[in-house]
PDB file of C-alpha atoms in Angstrom:
ATOM      1  CA  SER A   1      -7.074  12.196   4.848  1.00 77.00           C
ATOM      2  CA  ALA A   2      -4.742  11.162   7.535  1.00 86.00           C
ATOM      3  CA  VAL A   3      -0.856  11.848   7.891  1.00 92.00           C
ATOM      4  CA  ILE A   4       0.873   8.684   9.366  1.00 96.00           C
ATOM      5  CA  SER A   5       4.137   9.185  11.070  1.00 96.00           C
ATOM      6  CA  GLN A   6       6.529   6.453  11.806  1.00 97.00           C
ATOM      7  CA  LYS A   7       9.405   6.095  14.093  1.00 97.00           C
ATOM      8  CA  PRO A   8      12.360   5.093  13.680  1.00 97.00           C
ATOM      9  CA  SER A   9      12.527   6.089   9.945  1.00 96.00           C
ATOM     10  CA  ARG A  10      15.826   3.676   9.596  1.00 97.00           C
ATOM     11  CA  ASP A  11      17.831   1.500  12.002  1.00 97.00           C
ATOM     12  CA  ILE A  12      20.732  -0.715  11.711  1.00 97.00           C
ATOM     13  CA  CYS A  13      20.367  -3.736  14.459  1.00 96.00           C
ATOM     14  CA  GLN A  14      22.028  -6.934  15.368  1.00 97.00           C
ATOM     15  CA  ARG A  15      21.163 -10.496  14.900  1.00 97.00           C
ATOM     16  CA  GLY A  16      19.229 -11.678  17.723  1.00 97.00           C
ATOM     17  CA  THR A  17      17.912  -8.388  18.892  1.00 97.00           C
ATOM     18  CA  SER A  18      14.187  -6.900  18.621  1.00 97.00           C
ATOM     19  CA  LEU A  19      13.109  -3.650  17.290  1.00 97.00           C
ATOM     20  CA  THR A  20       9.489  -1.823  17.722  1.00 98.00           C
ATOM     21  CA  ILE A  21       8.506   0.609  15.293  1.00 98.00           C
ATOM     22  CA  GLN A  22       6.010   3.070  16.425  1.00 98.00           C
ATOM     23  CA  CYS A  23       3.146   4.317  14.023  1.00 97.00           C
ATOM     24  CA  GLN A  24       1.071   7.642  14.971  1.00 97.00           C
ATOM     25  CA  VAL A  25      -1.949   8.790  13.138  1.00 95.00           C
ATOM     26  CA  ASP A  26      -3.287  12.543  13.127  1.00 93.00           C
ATOM     27  CA  SER A  27      -6.905  11.735  13.254  1.00 88.00           C
ATOM     28  CA  GLN A  28      -8.947   8.652  14.522  1.00 85.00           C
ATOM     29  CA  VAL A  29      -9.038   5.692  12.131  1.00 84.00           C
ATOM     30  CA  THR A  30     -10.962   2.763  12.204  1.00 83.00           C
ATOM     31  CA  MET A  31      -8.255   0.357  10.035  1.00 91.00           C
ATOM     32  CA  MET A  32      -4.626   0.182  10.910  1.00 94.00           C
ATOM     33  CA  PHE A  33      -2.473  -2.391   9.125  1.00 96.00           C
ATOM     34  CA  TRP A  34       1.276  -3.178   9.043  1.00 98.00           C
ATOM     35  CA  TYR A  35       3.215  -4.115   5.904  1.00 98.00           C
ATOM     36  CA  ARG A  36       6.642  -5.647   4.943  1.00 97.00           C
ATOM     37  CA  GLN A  37       8.330  -4.434   1.735  1.00 97.00           C
ATOM     38  CA  GLN A  38      11.396  -6.582   0.842  1.00 95.00           C
ATOM     39  CA  PRO A  39      14.124  -5.032  -1.265  1.00 91.00           C
ATOM     40  CA  GLY A  40      12.947  -4.999  -4.754  1.00 90.00           C
ATOM     41  CA  GLN A  41       9.432  -6.416  -4.092  1.00 93.00           C
ATOM     42  CA  SER A  42       5.973  -5.262  -3.706  1.00 95.00           C
ATOM     43  CA  LEU A  43       4.170  -5.073  -0.349  1.00 96.00           C
ATOM     44  CA  THR A  44       2.975  -7.992   1.761  1.00 96.00           C
ATOM     45  CA  LEU A  45       0.352  -7.528   4.409  1.00 96.00           C
ATOM     46  CA  ILE A  46       1.512  -8.625   7.831  1.00 97.00           C
ATOM     47  CA  ALA A  47      -1.488  -7.876  10.153  1.00 96.00           C
ATOM     48  CA  THR A  48      -4.303  -5.968  11.020  1.00 95.00           C
ATOM     49  CA  ALA A  49      -3.897  -3.989  14.225  1.00 95.00           C
ATOM     50  CA  ASN A  50      -6.859  -4.352  16.187  1.00 92.00           C
ATOM     51  CA  GLN A  51      -7.695  -1.568  18.951  1.00 92.00           C
ATOM     52  CA  GLY A  52      -7.833  -3.325  22.057  1.00 87.00           C
ATOM     53  CA  SER A  53      -7.441  -6.865  21.172  1.00 90.00           C
ATOM     54  CA  GLU A  54      -4.933  -9.182  19.519  1.00 93.00           C
ATOM     55  CA  ALA A  55      -3.812  -8.464  15.934  1.00 95.00           C
ATOM     56  CA  THR A  56      -5.307 -10.614  13.119  1.00 95.00           C
ATOM     57  CA  TYR A  57      -2.216 -11.988  11.293  1.00 96.00           C
ATOM     58  CA  GLU A  58      -2.099 -13.228   7.321  1.00 95.00           C
ATOM     59  CA  SER A  59      -0.435 -16.586   6.421  1.00 95.00           C
ATOM     60  CA  GLY A  60       3.346 -16.855   7.092  1.00 95.00           C
ATOM     61  CA  PHE A  61       3.192 -14.288   9.892  1.00 97.00           C
ATOM     62  CA  VAL A  62       2.853 -15.075  13.612  1.00 97.00           C
ATOM     63  CA  ILE A  63       2.527 -13.208  16.821  1.00 97.00           C
ATOM     64  CA  ASP A  64       5.679 -14.319  18.343  1.00 97.00           C
ATOM     65  CA  LYS A  65       7.804 -13.072  15.695  1.00 98.00           C
ATOM     66  CA  PHE A  66       5.689  -9.824  15.106  1.00 98.00           C
ATOM     67  CA  PRO A  67       3.847  -8.698  18.030  1.00 98.00           C
ATOM     68  CA  ILE A  68       1.492  -5.517  17.274  1.00 98.00           C
ATOM     69  CA  SER A  69      -0.071  -3.563  19.910  1.00 96.00           C
ATOM     70  CA  ARG A  70      -2.894  -1.090  19.171  1.00 95.00           C
ATOM     71  CA  PRO A  71      -3.777   0.864  22.519  1.00 94.00           C
ATOM     72  CA  ASN A  72      -6.155   3.324  20.767  1.00 92.00           C
ATOM     73  CA  LEU A  73      -7.399   4.538  17.618  1.00 92.00           C
ATOM     74  CA  THR A  74      -4.392   6.631  16.576  1.00 94.00           C
ATOM     75  CA  PHE A  75      -1.622   4.802  17.786  1.00 95.00           C
ATOM     76  CA  SER A  76       0.048   1.314  16.786  1.00 97.00           C
ATOM     77  CA  THR A  77       3.523  -0.641  17.462  1.00 98.00           C
ATOM     78  CA  LEU A  78       5.238  -3.325  15.501  1.00 98.00           C
ATOM     79  CA  THR A  79       8.072  -5.311  17.139  1.00 98.00           C
ATOM     80  CA  VAL A  80      10.364  -7.398  15.171  1.00 98.00           C
ATOM     81  CA  SER A  81      11.655  -9.939  17.259  1.00 98.00           C
ATOM     82  CA  ASN A  82      14.694 -12.056  17.198  1.00 97.00           C
ATOM     83  CA  MET A  83      15.828 -10.406  14.193  1.00 97.00           C
ATOM     84  CA  SER A  84      17.793 -12.022  11.510  1.00 97.00           C
ATOM     85  CA  PRO A  85      19.110 -10.555   8.431  1.00 96.00           C
ATOM     86  CA  GLU A  86      16.078 -12.102   6.504  1.00 96.00           C
ATOM     87  CA  ASP A  87      14.141  -9.445   8.387  1.00 97.00           C
ATOM     88  CA  SER A  88      15.673  -6.849   6.660  1.00 97.00           C
ATOM     89  CA  SER A  89      12.938  -4.747   5.129  1.00 97.00           C
ATOM     90  CA  ILE A  90      10.652  -1.662   5.111  1.00 97.00           C
ATOM     91  CA  TYR A  91       8.006  -2.060   7.338  1.00 98.00           C
ATOM     92  CA  LEU A  92       5.005   0.238   6.793  1.00 98.00           C
ATOM     93  CA  CYS A  93       2.068   1.435   8.600  1.00 97.00           C
ATOM     94  CA  SER A  94      -1.256   2.241   7.089  1.00 96.00           C
ATOM     95  CA  ALA A  95      -4.327   3.402   7.966  1.00 94.00           C
ATOM     96  CA  GLY A  96      -7.688   4.245   7.154  1.00 89.00           C
ATOM     97  CA  HIS A  97     -11.746   4.590   7.361  1.00 81.00           C
ATOM     98  CA  SER A  98     -13.619   1.218   6.505  1.00 72.00           C
ATOM     99  CA  ASN A  99     -16.552   3.480   5.098  1.00 70.00           C
ATOM    100  CA  THR A 100     -14.348   4.865   2.446  1.00 72.00           C
ATOM    101  CA  GLY A 101     -11.819   2.161   1.861  1.00 73.00           C
ATOM    102  CA  GLU A 102      -8.967   4.622   1.201  1.00 85.00           C
ATOM    103  CA  LEU A 103      -5.926   3.682   2.964  1.00 91.00           C
ATOM    104  CA  PHE A 104      -2.932   6.256   3.936  1.00 93.00           C
ATOM    105  CA  PHE A 105       0.530   4.929   4.293  1.00 95.00           C
ATOM    106  CA  GLY A 106       3.680   6.015   6.340  1.00 93.00           C
ATOM    107  CA  GLU A 107       6.890   6.734   4.890  1.00 94.00           C
ATOM    108  CA  GLY A 108       8.178   3.343   6.338  1.00 96.00           C
ATOM    109  CA  SER A 109      10.979   2.108   8.529  1.00 97.00           C
ATOM    110  CA  ARG A 110      14.060   0.830   6.878  1.00 97.00           C
ATOM    111  CA  LEU A 111      15.503  -1.970   8.814  1.00 97.00           C
ATOM    112  CA  THR A 112      18.845  -3.424   8.214  1.00 97.00           C
ATOM    113  CA  VAL A 113      19.972  -6.597  10.343  1.00 97.00           C
ATOM    114  CA  LEU A 114      23.577  -7.195  10.362  1.00 96.00           C
TER     115      LEU A 114
ATOM    116  CA  ASP B   1     -10.369 -10.588  -3.428  1.00 65.00           C
ATOM    117  CA  ALA B   2      -9.911 -10.726  -7.270  1.00 66.00           C
ATOM    118  CA  LYS B   3      -6.752 -10.875  -8.665  1.00 90.00           C
ATOM    119  CA  THR B   4      -5.356  -8.132 -11.190  1.00 95.00           C
ATOM    120  CA  THR B   5      -2.632  -8.387 -14.126  1.00 96.00           C
ATOM    121  CA  GLN B   6      -0.833  -5.477 -15.181  1.00 97.00           C
ATOM    122  CA  PRO B   7       1.959  -4.895 -17.451  1.00 97.00           C
ATOM    123  CA  PRO B   8       5.456  -5.164 -15.433  1.00 97.00           C
ATOM    124  CA  SER B   9       6.701  -1.639 -17.202  1.00 97.00           C
ATOM    125  CA  MET B  10       5.543   1.124 -19.648  1.00 97.00           C
ATOM    126  CA  ASP B  11       7.140   4.369 -20.822  1.00 97.00           C
ATOM    127  CA  CYS B  12       5.330   7.647 -21.613  1.00 96.00           C
ATOM    128  CA  ALA B  13       6.916  11.064 -22.600  1.00 97.00           C
ATOM    129  CA  GLU B  14       6.517  14.028 -20.489  1.00 97.00           C
ATOM    130  CA  GLY B  15       3.437  15.832 -21.185  1.00 97.00           C
ATOM    131  CA  ARG B  16       1.229  13.187 -22.738  1.00 97.00           C
ATOM    132  CA  ALA B  17      -1.272  11.263 -21.125  1.00 97.00           C
ATOM    133  CA  ALA B  18      -0.400   7.990 -19.628  1.00 98.00           C
ATOM    134  CA  ASN B  19      -2.636   4.891 -19.967  1.00 98.00           C
ATOM    135  CA  LEU B  20      -2.261   2.311 -17.541  1.00 98.00           C
ATOM    136  CA  PRO B  21      -4.282  -0.754 -18.016  1.00 98.00           C
ATOM    137  CA  CYS B  22      -5.461  -3.473 -15.482  1.00 98.00           C
ATOM    138  CA  ASN B  23      -7.126  -6.580 -16.256  1.00 97.00           C
ATOM    139  CA  HIS B  24      -9.359  -7.996 -13.560  1.00 95.00           C
ATOM    140  CA  SER B  25     -11.863 -10.759 -15.038  1.00 94.00           C
ATOM    141  CA  THR B  26     -12.665 -12.419 -11.844  1.00 92.00           C
ATOM    142  CA  ILE B  27     -13.802  -9.179 -10.055  1.00 93.00           C
ATOM    143  CA  SER B  28     -17.145  -9.817  -8.302  1.00 90.00           C
ATOM    144  CA  GLY B  29     -20.372  -7.249  -7.958  1.00 87.00           C
ATOM    145  CA  ASN B  30     -19.356  -6.003  -4.799  1.00 88.00           C
ATOM    146  CA  GLU B  31     -15.688  -5.162  -5.166  1.00 91.00           C
ATOM    147  CA  TYR B  32     -13.926  -1.928  -6.178  1.00 93.00           C
ATOM    148  CA  VAL B  33     -11.001  -1.110  -8.110  1.00 95.00           C
ATOM    149  CA  TYR B  34      -8.211   1.021  -6.426  1.00 95.00           C
ATOM    150  CA  TRP B  35      -5.186   2.522  -7.543  1.00 97.00           C
ATOM    151  CA  TYR B  36      -2.120   3.536  -5.782  1.00 97.00           C
ATOM    152  CA  ARG B  37       1.060   4.567  -6.844  1.00 97.00           C
ATOM    153  CA  GLN B  38       4.418   4.239  -4.817  1.00 97.00           C
ATOM    154  CA  ILE B  39       7.358   6.535  -5.762  1.00 96.00           C
ATOM    155  CA  HIS B  40      10.690   5.497  -4.874  1.00 92.00           C
ATOM    156  CA  SER B  41      11.610   5.438  -1.302  1.00 88.00           C
ATOM    157  CA  GLN B  42       8.276   6.473  -0.292  1.00 93.00           C
ATOM    158  CA  GLY B  43       5.076   4.994   0.983  1.00 94.00           C
ATOM    159  CA  PRO B  44       2.161   4.257  -1.471  1.00 95.00           C
ATOM    160  CA  GLN B  45      -0.284   6.978  -2.388  1.00 95.00           C
ATOM    161  CA  TYR B  46      -3.758   6.752  -2.900  1.00 94.00           C
ATOM    162  CA  ILE B  47      -4.678   7.897  -6.292  1.00 96.00           C
ATOM    163  CA  ILE B  48      -8.402   7.145  -7.183  1.00 95.00           C
ATOM    164  CA  HIS B  49     -11.112   4.152  -6.837  1.00 93.00           C
ATOM    165  CA  GLY B  50     -14.417   3.158  -8.578  1.00 94.00           C
ATOM    166  CA  LEU B  51     -17.091   0.536  -8.626  1.00 93.00           C
ATOM    167  CA  LYS B  52     -18.481   0.926 -12.096  1.00 91.00           C
ATOM    168  CA  ASN B  53     -18.658   4.348 -13.195  1.00 87.00           C
ATOM    169  CA  ASN B  54     -15.717   6.411 -14.398  1.00 93.00           C
ATOM    170  CA  GLU B  55     -14.262   8.489 -11.794  1.00 95.00           C
ATOM    171  CA  THR B  56     -11.877  11.567 -12.082  1.00 96.00           C
ATOM    172  CA  ASN B  57      -9.994  13.482  -9.367  1.00 95.00           C
ATOM    173  CA  GLU B  58      -7.439  16.172  -9.586  1.00 94.00           C
ATOM    174  CA  MET B  59      -4.859  13.403  -9.908  1.00 94.00           C
ATOM    175  CA  ALA B  60      -6.167  10.867 -12.670  1.00 97.00           C
ATOM    176  CA  SER B  61      -9.041   9.499 -14.442  1.00 98.00           C
ATOM    177  CA  LEU B  62     -10.378   5.783 -13.949  1.00 98.00           C
ATOM    178  CA  ILE B  63     -12.253   4.192 -16.687  1.00 98.00           C
ATOM    179  CA  ILE B  64     -13.805   0.959 -15.832  1.00 97.00           C
ATOM    180  CA  THR B  65     -15.331  -1.145 -18.608  1.00 96.00           C
ATOM    181  CA  GLU B  66     -18.919  -2.014 -18.805  1.00 95.00           C
ATOM    182  CA  ASP B  67     -18.514  -5.601 -17.918  1.00 95.00           C
ATOM    183  CA  ARG B  68     -16.003  -4.527 -15.356  1.00 95.00           C
ATOM    184  CA  LYS B  69     -13.532  -7.176 -16.076  1.00 95.00           C
ATOM    185  CA  SER B  70     -10.861  -4.348 -16.987  1.00 96.00           C
ATOM    186  CA  SER B  71      -9.844  -0.750 -16.234  1.00 97.00           C
ATOM    187  CA  THR B  72      -7.566   2.199 -17.361  1.00 98.00           C
ATOM    188  CA  LEU B  73      -5.816   4.632 -15.312  1.00 98.00           C
ATOM    189  CA  ILE B  74      -5.184   7.801 -17.121  1.00 98.00           C
ATOM    190  CA  LEU B  75      -2.791  10.562 -16.075  1.00 97.00           C
ATOM    191  CA  PRO B  76      -3.748  13.335 -18.404  1.00 96.00           C
ATOM    192  CA  HIS B  77      -0.304  15.246 -18.359  1.00 94.00           C
ATOM    193  CA  ALA B  78       2.409  13.079 -17.204  1.00 96.00           C
ATOM    194  CA  THR B  79       5.276  14.587 -15.543  1.00 97.00           C
ATOM    195  CA  LEU B  80       8.696  13.317 -14.548  1.00 97.00           C
ATOM    196  CA  ARG B  81       7.300  13.192 -10.983  1.00 96.00           C
ATOM    197  CA  ASP B  82       4.750  10.787 -12.279  1.00 97.00           C
ATOM    198  CA  THR B  83       7.641   8.051 -12.496  1.00 98.00           C
ATOM    199  CA  ALA B  84       6.561   5.432  -9.926  1.00 98.00           C
ATOM    200  CA  VAL B  85       5.166   1.885  -9.536  1.00 98.00           C
ATOM    201  CA  TYR B  86       1.487   1.953 -10.006  1.00 98.00           C
ATOM    202  CA  TYR B  87      -0.733  -0.908  -8.495  1.00 97.00           C
ATOM    203  CA  CYS B  88      -4.352  -1.754  -9.265  1.00 97.00           C
ATOM    204  CA  ILE B  89      -6.236  -3.727  -6.343  1.00 95.00           C
ATOM    205  CA  VAL B  90      -9.501  -5.118  -6.377  1.00 93.00           C
ATOM    206  CA  LYS B  91     -11.258  -5.264  -2.974  1.00 89.00           C
ATOM    207  CA  GLY B  92     -14.491  -5.529  -1.438  1.00 83.00           C
ATOM    208  CA  GLY B  93     -16.016  -3.126   1.026  1.00 73.00           C
ATOM    209  CA  GLY B  94     -15.167  -3.999   4.876  1.00 72.00           C
ATOM    210  CA  ALA B  95     -12.002  -3.655   7.067  1.00 73.00           C
ATOM    211  CA  ASP B  96      -9.585  -5.899   5.171  1.00 82.00           C
ATOM    212  CA  GLY B  97      -5.975  -4.692   4.083  1.00 87.00           C
ATOM    213  CA  LEU B  98      -5.018  -4.191   0.533  1.00 90.00           C
ATOM    214  CA  THR B  99      -3.346  -7.055  -1.215  1.00 91.00           C
ATOM    215  CA  PHE B 100      -0.759  -5.448  -3.727  1.00 93.00           C
ATOM    216  CA  GLY B 101       0.591  -7.292  -6.719  1.00 93.00           C
ATOM    217  CA  LYS B 102       3.650  -6.291  -8.584  1.00 94.00           C
ATOM    218  CA  GLY B 103       2.337  -3.224 -10.441  1.00 96.00           C
ATOM    219  CA  THR B 104       3.337  -1.349 -13.301  1.00 98.00           C
ATOM    220  CA  HIS B 105       6.449   0.572 -13.395  1.00 98.00           C
ATOM    221  CA  LEU B 106       5.803   3.742 -15.178  1.00 98.00           C
ATOM    222  CA  ILE B 107       8.840   5.554 -16.514  1.00 98.00           C
ATOM    223  CA  ILE B 108       8.290   9.151 -17.579  1.00 97.00           C
ATOM    224  CA  GLN B 109      10.750  10.115 -20.365  1.00 96.00           C
ATOM    225  CA  PRO B 110      11.974  13.954 -20.716  1.00 94.00           C
TER     226      PRO B 110
END
């Protein structure tokens, strides 16, 4: 199993600013992903965080808006840039091993943009 | 990844078995069936997964039909803490992320 810690757990931000969310895993994992969950909705995959290289983004998400870093096997960051109220969501980090297919999730970071 | 179809909501009495169905008629031979749940205000939690054989763990049982076009997640003795949204996800092997549908909102009634 893996325990995933996210910081901050919640934040209130002003329009036009940027926020970086950190994700720390308690063990080395092969896979790390970032998801968004808008109010009352299911989870949407934003991107795969690749260690030491550029993230792989899903359709509708771009690097300029959601830059992602993954410097090692246990840590990743997601930045939400130039925020607008439409970015108000819960952002979740997940991680796991490709040989098991099982993913573990953090508790999420609840972002409110005013 | 194959699409899945789940009922939007279900009720179950506390102490009874909760049987959550999932249809995945377009599943291909190398795709697994995964079940996750999300309790309110928490991140999703892995429950169980299988390829073609029935699986059981400490949380639940997974019954996959012989043609693999549908499956049922069974919570043998539901408690109020099992109230959550349950997601059935079909995914091949490899390092791809999971694609979540709308899931089934299971409400356990006292």
